mmCIF file of C-alpha atoms and ligand atoms in Angstrom:
data_model
loop_
_atom_site.group_PDB
_atom_site.id
_atom_site.type_symbol
_atom_site.label_atom_id
_atom_site.label_comp_id
_atom_site.label_asym_id
_atom_site.label_seq_id
_atom_site.Cartn_x
_atom_site.Cartn_y
_atom_site.Cartn_z
ATOM 1 C CA MET A 190 -0.533 -0.250 -0.337
ATOM 2 C CA GLY A 191 1.980 2.660 1.517
ATOM 3 C CA GLU A 192 5.428 0.585 -0.008
ATOM 4 C CA THR A 193 7.719 3.144 -0.611
ATOM 5 C CA ASP A 194 10.368 -0.087 -0.982
ATOM 6 C CA GLU A 195 10.611 -0.712 -4.984
ATOM 7 C CA GLU A 196 12.002 -3.853 -3.894
ATOM 8 C CA THR A 197 8.829 -5.113 -1.780
ATOM 9 C CA ALA A 198 8.112 -7.946 -0.712
ATOM 10 C CA LYS A 199 5.655 -10.058 -3.010
ATOM 11 C CA PRO A 200 3.462 -11.913 0.388
ATOM 12 C CA LYS A 201 2.588 -14.983 -0.222
ATOM 13 C CA PRO A 202 -0.985 -16.093 -0.742
ATOM 14 C CA ASN A 203 -1.806 -19.435 2.088
ATOM 15 C CA LEU A 204 -4.079 -21.984 -0.052
ATOM 16 C CA PRO A 205 -3.879 -25.375 0.933
ATOM 17 C CA TRP A 206 -2.557 -27.652 -1.499
ATOM 18 C CA LYS A 207 -5.585 -29.585 -2.850
ATOM 19 C CA LEU A 208 -7.594 -25.632 -2.901
ATOM 20 C CA LYS A 209 -4.633 -25.016 -5.188
ATOM 21 C CA LEU A 210 -4.758 -27.341 -7.442
ATOM 22 C CA PHE A 211 -8.340 -26.553 -8.057
ATOM 23 C CA LEU A 212 -7.550 -22.925 -9.016
ATOM 24 C CA GLY A 213 -4.477 -23.456 -10.635
ATOM 25 C CA ALA A 214 -7.003 -26.267 -12.758
ATOM 26 C CA ILE A 215 -10.424 -23.788 -13.436
ATOM 27 C CA SER A 216 -8.851 -20.450 -13.920
ATOM 28 C CA TRP A 217 -5.932 -23.060 -16.768
ATOM 29 C CA VAL A 218 -9.924 -24.750 -18.503
ATOM 30 C CA ILE A 219 -11.121 -20.090 -18.357
ATOM 31 C CA GLU A 220 -7.859 -19.068 -20.274
ATOM 32 C CA ARG A 221 -8.048 -21.965 -22.792
ATOM 33 C CA SER A 222 -11.897 -20.798 -23.520
ATOM 34 C CA LEU A 223 -11.228 -17.731 -23.062
ATOM 35 C CA ARG A 224 -9.944 -17.402 -27.408
ATOM 36 C CA PRO A 225 -8.551 -15.256 -29.148
ATOM 37 C CA ASN A 226 -10.950 -13.932 -32.145
ATOM 38 C CA MET A 227 -12.914 -13.048 -28.757
ATOM 39 C CA THR A 228 -15.592 -15.334 -28.405
ATOM 40 C CA VAL A 229 -16.287 -18.337 -25.664
ATOM 41 C CA ASN A 230 -14.731 -22.008 -25.538
ATOM 42 C CA ARG A 231 -18.917 -22.042 -23.882
ATOM 43 C CA ARG A 232 -18.350 -25.719 -24.457
ATOM 44 C CA LEU A 233 -15.160 -26.034 -22.210
ATOM 45 C CA ILE A 234 -16.402 -23.816 -19.440
ATOM 46 C CA ASN A 235 -19.906 -25.540 -18.595
ATOM 47 C CA PHE A 236 -17.908 -28.960 -18.447
ATOM 48 C CA PHE A 237 -16.469 -27.008 -15.679
ATOM 49 C CA ASP A 238 -19.836 -24.879 -14.434
ATOM 50 C CA PRO A 239 -22.501 -27.540 -13.437
ATOM 51 C CA LYS A 240 -24.994 -25.758 -12.954
ATOM 52 C CA ILE A 241 -27.706 -26.329 -10.727
ATOM 53 C CA PRO A 242 -32.251 -25.995 -9.559
ATOM 54 C CA PRO A 243 -32.881 -23.808 -7.093
ATOM 55 C CA SER A 244 -34.453 -25.849 -3.813
ATOM 56 C CA PRO A 245 -37.927 -24.307 -2.680
ATOM 57 C CA ASN A 246 -38.375 -26.874 -0.203
ATOM 58 C CA PRO A 247 -35.375 -27.425 1.824
ATOM 59 C CA ARG A 248 -34.641 -30.347 4.431
ATOM 60 C CA ARG A 249 -35.237 -28.637 8.232
ATOM 61 C CA GLY A 250 -31.905 -28.534 9.567
ATOM 62 C CA SER A 251 -28.194 -27.073 9.578
ATOM 63 C CA ASP A 252 -29.229 -25.077 5.581
ATOM 64 C CA SER A 253 -32.480 -24.811 5.268
ATOM 65 C CA VAL A 254 -32.056 -22.023 3.213
ATOM 66 C CA ALA A 255 -34.619 -22.256 0.380
ATOM 67 C CA SER A 256 -34.229 -20.409 -2.966
ATOM 68 C CA SER A 257 -36.072 -19.759 -5.787
ATOM 69 C CA ASP A 258 -35.609 -18.293 -9.262
ATOM 70 C CA ILE A 259 -37.757 -15.510 -10.128
ATOM 71 C CA THR A 260 -37.882 -13.959 -13.690
ATOM 72 C CA VAL A 261 -37.960 -10.497 -14.368
ATOM 73 C CA ASP A 262 -37.371 -9.994 -18.199
ATOM 74 C CA HIS A 263 -38.191 -12.819 -20.025
ATOM 75 C CA SER A 264 -37.316 -10.749 -23.638
ATOM 76 C CA ARG A 265 -33.601 -10.563 -22.672
ATOM 77 C CA ASN A 266 -33.459 -13.094 -20.548
ATOM 78 C CA LEU A 267 -33.323 -12.206 -16.516
ATOM 79 C CA TRP A 268 -33.771 -13.437 -13.814
ATOM 80 C CA PHE A 269 -32.742 -13.780 -9.793
ATOM 81 C CA ARG A 270 -31.902 -16.652 -7.361
ATOM 82 C CA LEU A 271 -33.978 -15.517 -4.331
ATOM 83 C CA PHE A 272 -32.478 -17.569 -1.123
ATOM 84 C CA ASN A 273 -34.237 -17.282 2.594
ATOM 85 C CA PRO A 274 -32.836 -18.895 5.190
ATOM 86 C CA SER A 275 -36.136 -19.400 7.954
ATOM 87 C CA PRO A 276 -38.513 -19.932 4.525
ATOM 88 C CA THR A 277 -40.614 -20.944 7.164
ATOM 89 C CA THR A 278 -41.159 -17.583 8.833
ATOM 90 C CA GLY A 279 -43.243 -16.055 6.004
ATOM 91 C CA SER A 280 -45.797 -18.008 6.558
ATOM 92 C CA THR A 281 -46.340 -16.769 10.077
ATOM 93 C CA GLY A 282 -45.875 -12.433 8.962
ATOM 94 C CA SER A 283 -49.140 -10.579 8.674
ATOM 95 C CA GLY A 284 -47.532 -8.229 5.849
ATOM 96 C CA ASN A 285 -44.627 -6.589 5.219
ATOM 97 C CA GLY A 286 -41.149 -6.455 6.641
ATOM 98 C CA VAL A 287 -42.503 -8.039 9.443
ATOM 99 C CA SER A 288 -39.186 -10.058 10.912
ATOM 100 C CA GLY A 289 -37.415 -7.443 9.097
ATOM 101 C CA MET A 290 -35.030 -9.236 7.707
ATOM 102 C CA PRO A 291 -32.717 -7.224 4.931
ATOM 103 C CA ILE A 292 -31.687 -8.531 1.712
ATOM 104 C CA ILE A 293 -28.513 -8.134 -0.367
ATOM 105 C CA VAL A 294 -28.808 -8.440 -3.945
ATOM 106 C CA PHE A 295 -25.979 -10.008 -4.761
ATOM 107 C CA TYR A 296 -23.734 -9.745 -8.350
ATOM 108 C CA HIS A 297 -21.710 -12.925 -8.821
ATOM 109 C CA GLY A 298 -17.945 -12.458 -10.643
ATOM 110 C CA GLY A 299 -17.123 -14.216 -13.758
ATOM 111 C CA GLY A 300 -15.216 -10.801 -15.407
ATOM 112 C CA PHE A 301 -18.288 -10.103 -17.159
ATOM 113 C CA ALA A 302 -18.550 -12.638 -19.586
ATOM 114 C CA ILE A 303 -18.486 -16.397 -17.284
ATOM 115 C CA GLY A 304 -20.955 -17.580 -13.988
ATOM 116 C CA HIS A 305 -23.978 -18.107 -13.915
ATOM 117 C CA ALA A 306 -27.186 -17.837 -10.948
ATOM 118 C CA ASN A 307 -27.667 -21.249 -11.165
ATOM 119 C CA SER A 308 -24.039 -21.649 -11.516
ATOM 120 C CA MET A 309 -22.604 -24.873 -8.410
ATOM 121 C CA ILE A 310 -19.925 -21.960 -7.405
ATOM 122 C CA VAL A 311 -22.204 -19.357 -7.331
ATOM 123 C CA ASP A 312 -25.210 -20.674 -5.978
ATOM 124 C CA THR A 313 -22.985 -21.844 -3.213
ATOM 125 C CA ALA A 314 -21.334 -18.092 -1.890
ATOM 126 C CA ALA A 315 -25.000 -16.802 -2.461
ATOM 127 C CA ARG A 316 -26.589 -19.663 0.167
ATOM 128 C CA ARG A 317 -23.724 -19.158 2.179
ATOM 129 C CA LEU A 318 -24.139 -15.622 2.610
ATOM 130 C CA SER A 319 -27.525 -16.042 3.550
ATOM 131 C CA ARG A 320 -27.282 -18.973 5.722
ATOM 132 C CA GLU A 321 -23.863 -16.569 7.815
ATOM 133 C CA LEU A 322 -26.304 -13.871 7.875
ATOM 134 C CA ARG A 323 -29.508 -14.412 8.086
ATOM 135 C CA ALA A 324 -30.067 -11.887 4.899
ATOM 136 C CA ILE A 325 -32.929 -12.539 1.705
ATOM 137 C CA ILE A 326 -30.372 -13.134 -1.062
ATOM 138 C CA VAL A 327 -30.998 -11.673 -4.601
ATOM 139 C CA SER A 328 -28.627 -12.556 -6.776
ATOM 140 C CA VAL A 329 -28.269 -11.257 -9.705
ATOM 141 C CA ASN A 330 -28.425 -13.659 -13.428
ATOM 142 C CA TYR A 331 -27.411 -10.482 -15.726
ATOM 143 C CA ARG A 332 -26.233 -11.325 -19.088
ATOM 144 C CA LEU A 333 -22.541 -12.200 -20.284
ATOM 145 C CA ALA A 334 -19.892 -10.776 -22.553
ATOM 146 C CA PRO A 335 -19.126 -10.257 -26.047
ATOM 147 C CA LYS A 336 -22.296 -11.464 -26.598
ATOM 148 C CA HIS A 337 -23.483 -8.420 -23.969
ATOM 149 C CA ARG A 338 -21.380 -5.900 -23.678
ATOM 150 C CA LEU A 339 -21.048 -2.522 -21.357
ATOM 151 C CA PRO A 340 -24.054 -0.825 -20.494
ATOM 152 C CA CYS A 341 -26.182 -4.347 -20.367
ATOM 153 C CA GLN A 342 -24.903 -5.353 -17.445
ATOM 154 C CA TYR A 343 -24.595 -1.988 -15.401
ATOM 155 C CA ASP A 344 -28.343 -2.227 -16.691
ATOM 156 C CA ASP A 345 -29.588 -5.384 -15.559
ATOM 157 C CA GLY A 346 -28.431 -5.341 -12.324
ATOM 158 C CA PHE A 347 -30.510 -1.550 -11.601
ATOM 159 C CA ASP A 348 -33.481 -3.200 -13.144
ATOM 160 C CA VAL A 349 -33.841 -6.024 -10.485
ATOM 161 C CA LEU A 350 -33.209 -3.103 -8.346
ATOM 162 C CA ARG A 351 -36.005 -1.859 -9.597
ATOM 163 C CA PHE A 352 -38.057 -4.547 -9.488
ATOM 164 C CA ILE A 353 -37.575 -5.399 -5.729
ATOM 165 C CA ASP A 354 -39.327 -2.818 -4.783
ATOM 166 C CA GLU A 355 -42.536 -3.018 -7.187
ATOM 167 C CA MET A 356 -42.926 -6.184 -5.953
ATOM 168 C CA ASP A 357 -45.774 -6.937 -4.177
ATOM 169 C CA THR A 358 -45.148 -8.399 -0.570
ATOM 170 C CA GLU A 359 -46.263 -12.180 -2.398
ATOM 171 C CA GLY A 360 -43.238 -12.105 -4.530
ATOM 172 C CA LEU A 361 -41.222 -11.715 -1.594
ATOM 173 C CA PRO A 362 -41.207 -13.601 1.602
ATOM 174 C CA ALA A 363 -43.132 -11.700 4.316
ATOM 175 C CA ASN A 364 -40.114 -11.216 5.706
ATOM 176 C CA ALA A 365 -38.117 -9.023 3.656
ATOM 177 C CA ASP A 366 -37.308 -6.206 4.757
ATOM 178 C CA LEU A 367 -36.774 -3.381 1.319
ATOM 179 C CA SER A 368 -35.888 -0.775 3.650
ATOM 180 C CA ARG A 369 -32.768 -2.592 4.673
ATOM 181 C CA CYS A 370 -31.925 -3.050 1.464
ATOM 182 C CA PHE A 371 -26.921 -4.100 0.689
ATOM 183 C CA LEU A 372 -25.654 -4.666 -2.045
ATOM 184 C CA ALA A 373 -22.821 -7.036 -2.996
ATOM 185 C CA GLY A 374 -20.672 -8.335 -5.315
ATOM 186 C CA GLU A 375 -17.974 -10.094 -5.653
ATOM 187 C CA SER A 376 -15.725 -8.918 -9.036
ATOM 188 C CA ALA A 377 -16.583 -8.046 -12.487
ATOM 189 C CA GLY A 378 -20.246 -7.464 -10.018
ATOM 190 C CA GLY A 379 -18.256 -5.435 -6.806
ATOM 191 C CA ASN A 380 -17.867 -2.870 -10.370
ATOM 192 C CA LEU A 381 -21.859 -4.039 -10.976
ATOM 193 C CA ALA A 382 -22.688 -3.116 -7.767
ATOM 194 C CA HIS A 383 -20.580 0.210 -7.775
ATOM 195 C CA GLN A 384 -22.322 0.958 -11.251
ATOM 196 C CA VAL A 385 -25.779 0.529 -9.662
ATOM 197 C CA ALA A 386 -25.488 1.982 -6.800
ATOM 198 C CA VAL A 387 -24.017 5.025 -8.385
ATOM 199 C CA ARG A 388 -27.600 4.999 -10.526
ATOM 200 C CA ALA A 389 -28.422 4.216 -7.200
ATOM 201 C CA ALA A 390 -28.371 7.529 -5.790
ATOM 202 C CA GLU A 391 -30.270 9.321 -8.173
ATOM 203 C CA HIS A 392 -32.947 7.343 -7.871
ATOM 204 C CA ASP A 393 -36.344 7.499 -5.988
ATOM 205 C CA PHE A 394 -36.972 3.576 -5.103
ATOM 206 C CA LYS A 395 -40.426 3.243 -3.255
ATOM 207 C CA ARG A 396 -39.817 1.171 -0.669
ATOM 208 C CA VAL A 397 -35.837 0.068 -0.941
ATOM 209 C CA ASN A 398 -33.569 1.721 1.001
ATOM 210 C CA LEU A 399 -29.748 0.760 0.704
ATOM 211 C CA LEU A 400 -27.925 0.866 3.562
ATOM 212 C CA GLY A 401 -24.869 0.123 2.356
ATOM 213 C CA LEU A 402 -21.863 -1.532 -0.359
ATOM 214 C CA ILE A 403 -20.391 -4.510 -0.481
ATOM 215 C CA ALA A 404 -17.153 -4.743 -2.091
ATOM 216 C CA ILE A 405 -15.630 -7.502 -2.186
ATOM 217 C CA GLN A 406 -11.998 -7.616 -4.341
ATOM 218 C CA PRO A 407 -14.140 -5.226 -7.200
ATOM 219 C CA PHE A 408 -12.746 -5.434 -10.759
ATOM 220 C CA PHE A 409 -11.586 -2.050 -11.551
ATOM 221 C CA GLY A 410 -8.720 -1.420 -14.395
ATOM 222 C CA GLY A 411 -6.752 1.023 -16.507
ATOM 223 C CA GLU A 412 -4.062 1.597 -18.778
ATOM 224 C CA GLU A 413 -0.449 1.652 -17.139
ATOM 225 C CA ARG A 414 -0.342 -1.226 -14.702
ATOM 226 C CA VAL A 415 -0.076 -1.218 -11.290
ATOM 227 C CA GLU A 416 2.673 -2.963 -9.376
ATOM 228 C CA SER A 417 0.037 -6.886 -8.198
ATOM 229 C CA GLU A 418 -1.027 -6.374 -11.338
ATOM 230 C CA LYS A 419 2.634 -7.932 -12.254
ATOM 231 C CA GLN A 420 3.318 -8.800 -9.253
ATOM 232 C CA PHE A 421 0.779 -11.393 -10.360
ATOM 233 C CA SER A 422 0.192 -11.830 -13.684
ATOM 234 C CA ARG A 423 0.437 -15.470 -13.610
ATOM 235 C CA GLY A 424 -1.966 -15.465 -10.868
ATOM 236 C CA PRO A 425 -3.181 -17.695 -8.742
ATOM 237 C CA PHE A 426 -6.594 -18.133 -10.223
ATOM 238 C CA LEU A 427 -6.893 -14.949 -11.663
ATOM 239 C CA THR A 428 -4.419 -14.387 -15.057
ATOM 240 C CA LEU A 429 -3.366 -9.916 -16.419
ATOM 241 C CA ASP A 430 -4.044 -12.359 -19.236
ATOM 242 C CA ALA A 431 -7.626 -12.804 -18.919
ATOM 243 C CA ILE A 432 -8.377 -9.350 -16.808
ATOM 244 C CA ASP A 433 -7.697 -8.144 -19.938
ATOM 245 C CA TRP A 434 -9.416 -10.091 -22.526
ATOM 246 C CA TYR A 435 -12.482 -9.881 -19.927
ATOM 247 C CA TRP A 436 -11.595 -5.557 -20.544
ATOM 248 C CA ARG A 437 -11.092 -5.592 -23.771
ATOM 249 C CA ALA A 438 -14.985 -8.205 -24.490
ATOM 250 C CA PHE A 439 -16.439 -5.760 -21.590
ATOM 251 C CA LEU A 440 -15.483 -2.092 -23.292
ATOM 252 C CA PRO A 441 -17.216 -0.271 -26.461
ATOM 253 C CA GLU A 442 -15.426 -0.975 -29.650
ATOM 254 C CA GLY A 443 -12.364 1.957 -30.560
ATOM 255 C CA THR A 444 -12.147 2.577 -26.222
ATOM 256 C CA ASP A 445 -9.360 1.167 -23.861
ATOM 257 C CA ARG A 446 -9.115 0.531 -19.965
ATOM 258 C CA ASP A 447 -9.227 3.825 -18.963
ATOM 259 C CA HIS A 448 -12.977 4.153 -19.189
ATOM 260 C CA ALA A 449 -15.114 5.278 -16.945
ATOM 261 C CA ALA A 450 -15.952 2.397 -15.828
ATOM 262 C CA VAL A 451 -13.050 0.244 -16.024
ATOM 263 C CA ASN A 452 -10.139 3.749 -14.349
ATOM 264 C CA VAL A 453 -13.849 4.943 -12.099
ATOM 265 C CA PHE A 454 -11.211 7.840 -10.228
ATOM 266 C CA GLY A 455 -8.930 7.408 -13.565
ATOM 267 C CA PRO A 456 -8.374 10.239 -16.092
ATOM 268 C CA ASN A 457 -12.246 10.237 -17.828
ATOM 269 C CA ALA A 458 -14.588 9.617 -13.994
ATOM 270 C CA VAL A 459 -17.171 10.762 -13.471
ATOM 271 C CA ASP A 460 -17.076 13.071 -10.397
ATOM 272 C CA ILE A 461 -20.341 11.074 -7.740
ATOM 273 C CA THR A 462 -19.264 13.840 -4.789
ATOM 274 C CA GLY A 463 -22.397 14.473 -4.519
ATOM 275 C CA LEU A 464 -23.879 11.382 -4.894
ATOM 276 C CA ARG A 465 -25.694 9.916 -1.801
ATOM 277 C CA PHE A 466 -23.442 7.531 -1.908
ATOM 278 C CA PRO A 467 -23.653 4.073 0.760
ATOM 279 C CA PRO A 468 -21.785 3.664 3.303
ATOM 280 C CA THR A 469 -19.131 0.941 1.303
ATOM 281 C CA LEU A 470 -17.391 -2.169 2.720
ATOM 282 C CA LEU A 471 -14.646 -2.919 0.896
ATOM 283 C CA PHE A 472 -12.098 -6.292 0.767
ATOM 284 C CA ILE A 473 -8.903 -6.545 -0.340
ATOM 285 C CA GLY A 474 -6.643 -8.924 -1.351
ATOM 286 C CA GLY A 475 -2.751 -9.162 -0.809
ATOM 287 C CA CYS A 476 -1.732 -11.831 -3.501
ATOM 288 C CA ASP A 477 -4.035 -10.068 -6.453
ATOM 289 C CA PRO A 478 -3.802 -8.881 -9.270
ATOM 290 C CA LEU A 479 -6.433 -6.214 -8.668
ATOM 291 C CA ARG A 480 -4.574 -5.080 -5.098
ATOM 292 C CA ASP A 481 -3.653 -2.177 -6.036
ATOM 293 C CA ARG A 482 -7.061 -1.145 -8.191
ATOM 294 C CA ASN A 483 -8.205 -1.873 -4.924
ATOM 295 C CA VAL A 484 -6.836 0.084 -2.755
ATOM 296 C CA ARG A 485 -6.623 3.653 -5.204
ATOM 297 C CA TYR A 486 -10.524 2.512 -5.483
ATOM 298 C CA TYR A 487 -10.526 3.527 -1.403
ATOM 299 C CA GLU A 488 -8.618 6.833 -1.867
ATOM 300 C CA GLY A 489 -11.762 6.997 -4.390
ATOM 301 C CA LEU A 490 -13.892 6.716 -2.830
ATOM 302 C CA LYS A 491 -12.560 9.001 0.508
ATOM 303 C CA LYS A 492 -11.616 12.072 -1.746
ATOM 304 C CA SER A 493 -15.482 12.124 -3.235
ATOM 305 C CA GLY A 494 -16.481 12.620 0.799
ATOM 306 C CA LYS A 495 -17.814 9.084 0.914
ATOM 307 C CA GLN A 496 -17.457 6.681 3.476
ATOM 308 C CA VAL A 497 -15.696 3.621 3.692
ATOM 309 C CA HIS A 498 -14.191 0.802 5.385
ATOM 310 C CA VAL A 499 -10.791 -1.493 4.298
ATOM 311 C CA VAL A 500 -10.356 -4.886 4.752
ATOM 312 C CA GLU A 501 -7.014 -6.360 3.669
ATOM 313 C CA TYR A 502 -4.834 -9.633 4.119
ATOM 314 C CA PRO A 503 -2.287 -9.735 3.500
ATOM 315 C CA ASN A 504 -2.161 -12.852 1.911
ATOM 316 C CA ALA A 505 -5.717 -13.532 0.121
ATOM 317 C CA VAL A 506 -5.939 -14.761 -3.749
ATOM 318 C CA HIS A 507 -7.984 -13.240 -6.195
ATOM 319 C CA GLY A 508 -11.721 -15.090 -4.867
ATOM 320 C CA PHE A 509 -10.479 -15.885 -1.408
ATOM 321 C CA SER A 510 -14.120 -15.453 0.025
ATOM 322 C CA GLY A 511 -16.086 -18.233 -1.830
ATOM 323 C CA PHE A 512 -14.177 -20.798 -0.578
ATOM 324 C CA LYS A 513 -14.720 -21.683 2.613
ATOM 325 C CA GLU A 514 -10.972 -23.588 3.167
ATOM 326 C CA ILE A 515 -9.602 -19.879 3.511
ATOM 327 C CA PRO A 516 -8.671 -18.901 6.548
ATOM 328 C CA GLU A 517 -10.085 -15.976 5.367
ATOM 329 C CA SER A 518 -13.159 -16.388 3.975
ATOM 330 C CA CYS A 519 -14.241 -16.648 7.222
ATOM 331 C CA LEU A 520 -12.820 -13.660 8.567
ATOM 332 C CA PHE A 521 -15.125 -11.985 5.242
ATOM 333 C CA LEU A 522 -18.550 -13.088 6.910
ATOM 334 C CA ARG A 523 -17.879 -11.421 10.632
ATOM 335 C CA GLU A 524 -17.102 -8.043 8.749
ATOM 336 C CA VAL A 525 -19.648 -8.040 6.595
ATOM 337 C CA LYS A 526 -22.236 -9.339 9.182
ATOM 338 C CA ASP A 527 -20.477 -6.407 11.625
ATOM 339 C CA PHE A 528 -20.638 -4.392 8.996
ATOM 340 C CA MET A 529 -24.618 -5.287 8.228
ATOM 341 C CA GLU A 530 -25.561 -4.957 12.221
ATOM 342 C CA MET A 531 -23.776 -1.230 12.860
ATOM 343 C CA GLN A 532 -26.052 0.378 9.430
ATOM 344 C CA MET A 533 -29.260 -1.560 10.930
ATOM 345 C CA ALA A 534 -28.282 -0.090 13.714
ATOM 346 C CA LYS A 535 -28.504 3.362 12.451
ATOM 347 C CA GLU A 536 -30.690 3.622 10.917
ATOM 348 C CA LYS A 537 -33.159 2.839 13.610
ATOM 349 C CA VAL A 538 -31.961 6.306 15.900
HETATM 350 C C1 NAG B 870 -13.676 -18.338 -33.310
HETATM 351 O O1 NAG B 870 -12.664 -19.144 -33.285
HETATM 352 C C2 NAG B 870 -12.914 -20.880 -32.621
HETATM 353 C C3 NAG B 870 -11.810 -21.448 -32.438
HETATM 354 O O2 NAG B 870 -10.888 -22.221 -33.706
HETATM 355 C C4 NAG B 870 -14.108 -21.299 -34.020
HETATM 356 O O3 NAG B 870 -13.754 -22.248 -33.866
HETATM 357 C C5 NAG B 870 -14.546 -20.186 -33.445
HETATM 358 O O4 NAG B 870 -16.009 -19.693 -34.961
HETATM 359 C C6 NAG B 870 -14.285 -18.807 -34.773
HETATM 360 N N1 NAG B 870 -15.301 -17.594 -34.247
HETATM 361 C C7 NAG B 870 -14.967 -16.314 -35.246
HETATM 362 C C8 NAG B 870 -16.460 -15.764 -34.906
HETATM 363 O O5 NAG B 870 -14.413 -15.962 -35.871
#
């Protein structure tokens, strides 16, 4: 972060060897699926990205999270998977927001080009958030690049928020409390969550009240290479080649990585100083090629006068939060829980 020494020791990731192999294999498959002619080998990706159905009637027990899929717009295949950690309380509710369970609108990672709300890996992560945070999770299935480029993903992300704002009480679980909404996103989903927060700041919602933004190693970039991109250009998990490919597939033709969507506080930045931007909890991994981008994001939010709390794990790799085998992913859950409770307590006053 504030290092001046050029010979800064490169932090070492702490990965159990099984997970290290797994992440290595996944990143190998992804790199081979992102073709030089800017198409994705979906057949290869899908083979390693199994899809699972929702579970509307979970068994009672420790993991009794119920899930269901809700369509927002058929014409663009926009839908979300809703996770409810206490499905039984729904039937006893006598109106909206009785027991006041917070709602987290969650955007998955995958460089804007891969992953779905029904991908096993995304489903597992969202289910864990729901169970551990005791929150309703709205896991958004947004359109993917390169077929759909910017701003499709941002449109989809924001339209889901508008959709739940208009949803009647039958659509949402009775215990869902729209006055306690959070946005959360991992990697590309973190970039998306940021952009949705920007749009939401200028929109009048009927019921949705945004209490916070949880940005988990958000995917930002820029033309100039930063130190972490050099240090971790070969990963683990996320490589610089993949990063460059994702931006090329996402950005409109003729633009570069200093586009405001990529380099949010760079030369073409949109000024957010005057916006009603929610308090932000930002997670940074010390062994993530995006580390220094995330540090700049923190500084940018600060300079814009926004409330931001940063948590940096020196040995965490990109994508750490989704793997319960990584010790930091448990610390991560605790931080998110504390942050949510603090924002909700502020709101009560
Ligand atoms: C891109 O490359 C793949 C594999 O080499 C090929 O099957 C596909 O037709 C190409 N697509 C385009 C649009 O050039």
